[in-house]
Amino acid sequence: NAGVTQTPKFQVLKTGQSMTLQCAQDMNHEYMSWYRQDPGMGLRLIHYSVGAGITDQGEVPNGYNVSRSTTEDFPLRLLSAAPSQTSVYFCASSPDRGHGYTFGSGTRLTVV
Amino acid sequence: QQQVKQSPQSLIVQKGGISIINCAYENTAFDYFPWYQQFPGKGPALLIAIRPDVSEKKEGRFTISFNKSAKQFSLHIMDSQPGDSATYFCAASPNAGGTSYGKLTFGQGTILTVHP
């Protein structure tokens, strides 16, 4: 099925561990973004990309790294997990700015 | 710094009533304003969007009203139904240069409950 696929759906990490949240889209979209969603905070942009090899920081980039080596994939790396990174993470893609983003189903991350 | 401010945080409406959610922005470079709907356990889904060259856009029971001079825009849901109960987010993206045009900023969200 066409869309944005995020894995894993759930993850528990210990403080200090690292991990990569995977995001893949099969719609040949140029734009991809990572958001975190916390109660009362809405969706906050972590990192985004406007094409393969081009990434930029969003509102809350600290503690996260991204790379975009292909159009399809946009992984998010947590370098050293902290409890403050407990959140629901969404990946999204769009063909261009004039079209809305298609969101994945999210990854619920708990850092203990 | 919250660039897009959304209100109210929560809204309760009776079936058949009108739901109104408001957003305000500061950045005059914003020129694309979408609204998203999110059901529990799901990702947000695009509902309707507007550009500032029009003051209103309607799609079915959903209408965006846009006031460029006041830097405000709102979502109206006519004949609200229990199935409309969800969280609604406004958002905005700029026409600035570089990579900024890929940057979508969201409001804090409004939890809408429609009672039968």
CSV table of N, CA and C in Angstrom, one decimal, chain A residues 58-112:
chain,number,residue,atom,x,y,z
A,58,GLY,N,14.6,21.7,12.4
A,58,GLY,CA,13.3,22.3,12.7
A,58,GLY,C,13.4,23.0,14.1
A,59,GLU,N,12.3,23.0,14.8
A,59,GLU,CA,12.1,23.7,16.0
A,59,GLU,C,12.9,23.0,17.2
A,60,VAL,N,12.9,21.7,17.2
A,60,VAL,CA,13.5,21.0,18.4
A,60,VAL,C,14.5,19.9,17.9
A,61,PRO,N,15.6,20.3,17.3
A,61,PRO,CA,16.6,19.3,16.7
A,61,PRO,C,17.6,18.7,17.7
A,62,ASN,N,17.7,19.3,18.9
A,62,ASN,CA,18.8,18.8,19.7
A,62,ASN,C,18.6,17.4,20.2
A,63,GLY,N,19.6,16.5,20.1
A,63,GLY,CA,19.5,15.1,20.5
A,63,GLY,C,19.1,14.2,19.3
A,64,TYR,N,18.9,14.8,18.2
A,64,TYR,CA,18.4,14.0,17.0
A,64,TYR,C,19.3,14.3,15.8
A,65,ASN,N,19.6,13.2,15.0
A,65,ASN,CA,20.3,13.4,13.7
A,65,ASN,C,19.5,12.8,12.6
A,66,VAL,N,19.6,13.3,11.4
A,66,VAL,CA,18.9,12.8,10.2
A,66,VAL,C,19.9,12.8,9.1
A,67,SER,N,19.6,11.9,8.1
A,67,SER,CA,20.3,12.0,6.8
A,67,SER,C,19.3,11.5,5.7
A,68,ARG,N,19.5,11.9,4.5
A,68,ARG,CA,18.6,11.6,3.4
A,68,ARG,C,19.4,11.2,2.2
A,69,SER,N,19.8,9.9,2.2
A,69,SER,CA,20.6,9.4,1.1
A,69,SER,C,19.7,9.0,-0.1
A,70,THR,N,18.5,8.7,0.1
A,70,THR,CA,17.6,8.3,-1.0
A,70,THR,C,16.3,9.1,-0.9
A,71,THR,N,15.5,9.2,-1.9
A,71,THR,CA,14.2,9.9,-1.9
A,71,THR,C,13.3,9.2,-0.9
A,72,GLU,N,13.4,7.8,-0.9
A,72,GLU,CA,12.4,7.0,-0.1
A,72,GLU,C,12.6,7.1,1.4
A,73,ASP,N,13.8,7.1,1.9
A,73,ASP,CA,14.0,6.9,3.3
A,73,ASP,C,14.5,8.1,4.0
A,74,PHE,N,14.1,8.3,5.3
A,74,PHE,CA,14.5,9.5,6.1
A,74,PHE,C,14.5,9.0,7.5
A,75,PRO,N,15.6,8.3,7.9
A,75,PRO,CA,15.7,7.8,9.3
A,75,PRO,C,16.0,8.9,10.3
A,76,LEU,N,15.5,8.7,11.5
A,76,LEU,CA,15.8,9.7,12.6
A,76,LEU,C,16.6,8.9,13.7
A,77,ARG,N,17.7,9.5,14.0
A,77,ARG,CA,18.6,8.8,15.0
A,77,ARG,C,18.6,9.6,16.3
A,78,LEU,N,18.4,8.8,17.4
A,78,LEU,CA,18.5,9.4,18.7
A,78,LEU,C,19.9,9.0,19.2
A,79,LEU,N,20.7,10.0,19.5
A,79,LEU,CA,22.1,9.8,19.8
A,79,LEU,C,22.3,9.2,21.2
A,80,SER,N,21.7,9.7,22.2
A,80,SER,CA,21.8,9.2,23.6
A,80,SER,C,20.5,9.6,24.2
A,81,ALA,N,19.6,8.6,24.3
A,81,ALA,CA,18.2,8.8,24.7
A,81,ALA,C,18.1,9.4,26.1
A,82,ALA,N,17.2,10.3,26.2
A,82,ALA,CA,16.9,10.9,27.5
A,82,ALA,C,15.4,10.8,27.8
A,83,PRO,N,15.0,10.8,29.1
A,83,PRO,CA,13.5,10.8,29.4
A,83,PRO,C,12.7,11.9,28.7
A,84,SER,N,13.3,13.0,28.4
A,84,SER,CA,12.6,14.1,27.8
A,84,SER,C,12.3,13.8,26.3
A,85,GLN,N,12.9,12.7,25.8
A,85,GLN,CA,12.6,12.3,24.4
A,85,GLN,C,11.4,11.3,24.4
A,86,THR,N,10.8,11.0,25.5
A,86,THR,CA,9.6,10.2,25.5
A,86,THR,C,8.5,11.0,24.8
A,87,SER,N,8.0,10.4,23.7
A,87,SER,CA,7.0,11.1,22.9
A,87,SER,C,6.5,10.2,21.8
A,88,VAL,N,5.6,10.7,21.0
A,88,VAL,CA,5.1,10.0,19.8
A,88,VAL,C,5.8,10.7,18.6
A,89,TYR,N,6.4,10.0,17.8
A,89,TYR,CA,7.2,10.5,16.7
A,89,TYR,C,6.4,10.2,15.4
A,90,PHE,N,6.2,11.2,14.6
A,90,PHE,CA,5.6,11.1,13.3
A,90,PHE,C,6.5,11.5,12.2
A,91,CYS,N,6.5,10.7,11.1
A,91,CYS,CA,7.2,11.0,9.9
A,91,CYS,C,6.2,11.4,8.9
A,92,ALA,N,6.5,12.3,8.0
A,92,ALA,CA,5.5,12.8,7.0
A,92,ALA,C,6.3,13.1,5.7
A,93,SER,N,5.5,13.0,4.6
A,93,SER,CA,6.1,13.3,3.3
A,93,SER,C,5.1,14.1,2.4
A,94,SER,N,5.6,14.8,1.5
A,94,SER,CA,4.8,15.7,0.6
A,94,SER,C,5.5,15.8,-0.8
A,95,PRO,N,4.7,15.8,-1.9
A,95,PRO,CA,5.4,16.0,-3.2
A,95,PRO,C,6.0,17.4,-3.3
A,96,ASP,N,5.4,18.4,-2.7
A,96,ASP,CA,5.9,19.7,-2.7
A,96,ASP,C,5.2,20.6,-1.7
A,97,ARG,N,5.5,21.8,-1.6
A,97,ARG,CA,5.0,22.7,-0.5
A,97,ARG,C,3.5,23.0,-0.7
A,98,GLY,N,3.1,23.0,-1.9
A,98,GLY,CA,1.7,23.3,-2.2
A,98,GLY,C,0.7,22.2,-1.9
A,99,HIS,N,1.2,21.0,-1.5
A,99,HIS,CA,0.4,19.9,-1.2
A,99,HIS,C,0.6,19.5,0.3
A,100,GLY,N,-0.4,19.0,0.9
A,100,GLY,CA,-0.3,18.6,2.3
A,100,GLY,C,0.6,17.5,2.5
A,101,TYR,N,1.1,17.3,3.7
A,101,TYR,CA,1.9,16.2,4.1
A,101,TYR,C,1.1,15.0,4.4
A,102,THR,N,1.6,13.8,4.0
A,102,THR,CA,1.0,12.5,4.4
A,102,THR,C,1.8,12.0,5.6
A,103,PHE,N,1.1,11.7,6.6
A,103,PHE,CA,1.7,11.3,7.9
A,103,PHE,C,1.7,9.7,8.0
A,104,GLY,N,2.8,9.2,8.6
A,104,GLY,CA,2.8,7.8,9.0
A,104,GLY,C,2.0,7.6,10.3
A,105,SER,N,1.9,6.4,10.7
A,105,SER,CA,1.0,6.1,11.9
A,105,SER,C,1.7,6.3,13.2
A,106,GLY,N,3.0,6.7,13.2
A,106,GLY,CA,3.7,7.1,14.4
A,106,GLY,C,4.5,6.0,15.1
A,107,THR,N,5.5,6.4,15.9
A,107,THR,CA,6.2,5.5,16.8
A,107,THR,C,6.1,6.1,18.2
A,108,ARG,N,5.6,5.2,19.1
A,108,ARG,CA,5.5,5.7,20.5
A,108,ARG,C,6.8,5.2,21.2
A,109,LEU,N,7.6,6.2,21.6
A,109,LEU,CA,8.9,5.9,22.3
A,109,LEU,C,8.8,6.3,23.8
A,110,THR,N,9.3,5.4,24.6
A,110,THR,CA,9.4,5.6,26.0
A,110,THR,C,10.8,5.5,26.4
A,111,VAL,N,11.4,6.5,27.1
A,111,VAL,CA,12.8,6.4,27.6
A,111,VAL,C,12.7,6.4,29.1
A,112,VAL,N,13.3,5.3,29.7
A,112,VAL,CA,13.2,5.1,31.1
A,112,VAL,C,14.6,5.3,31.8
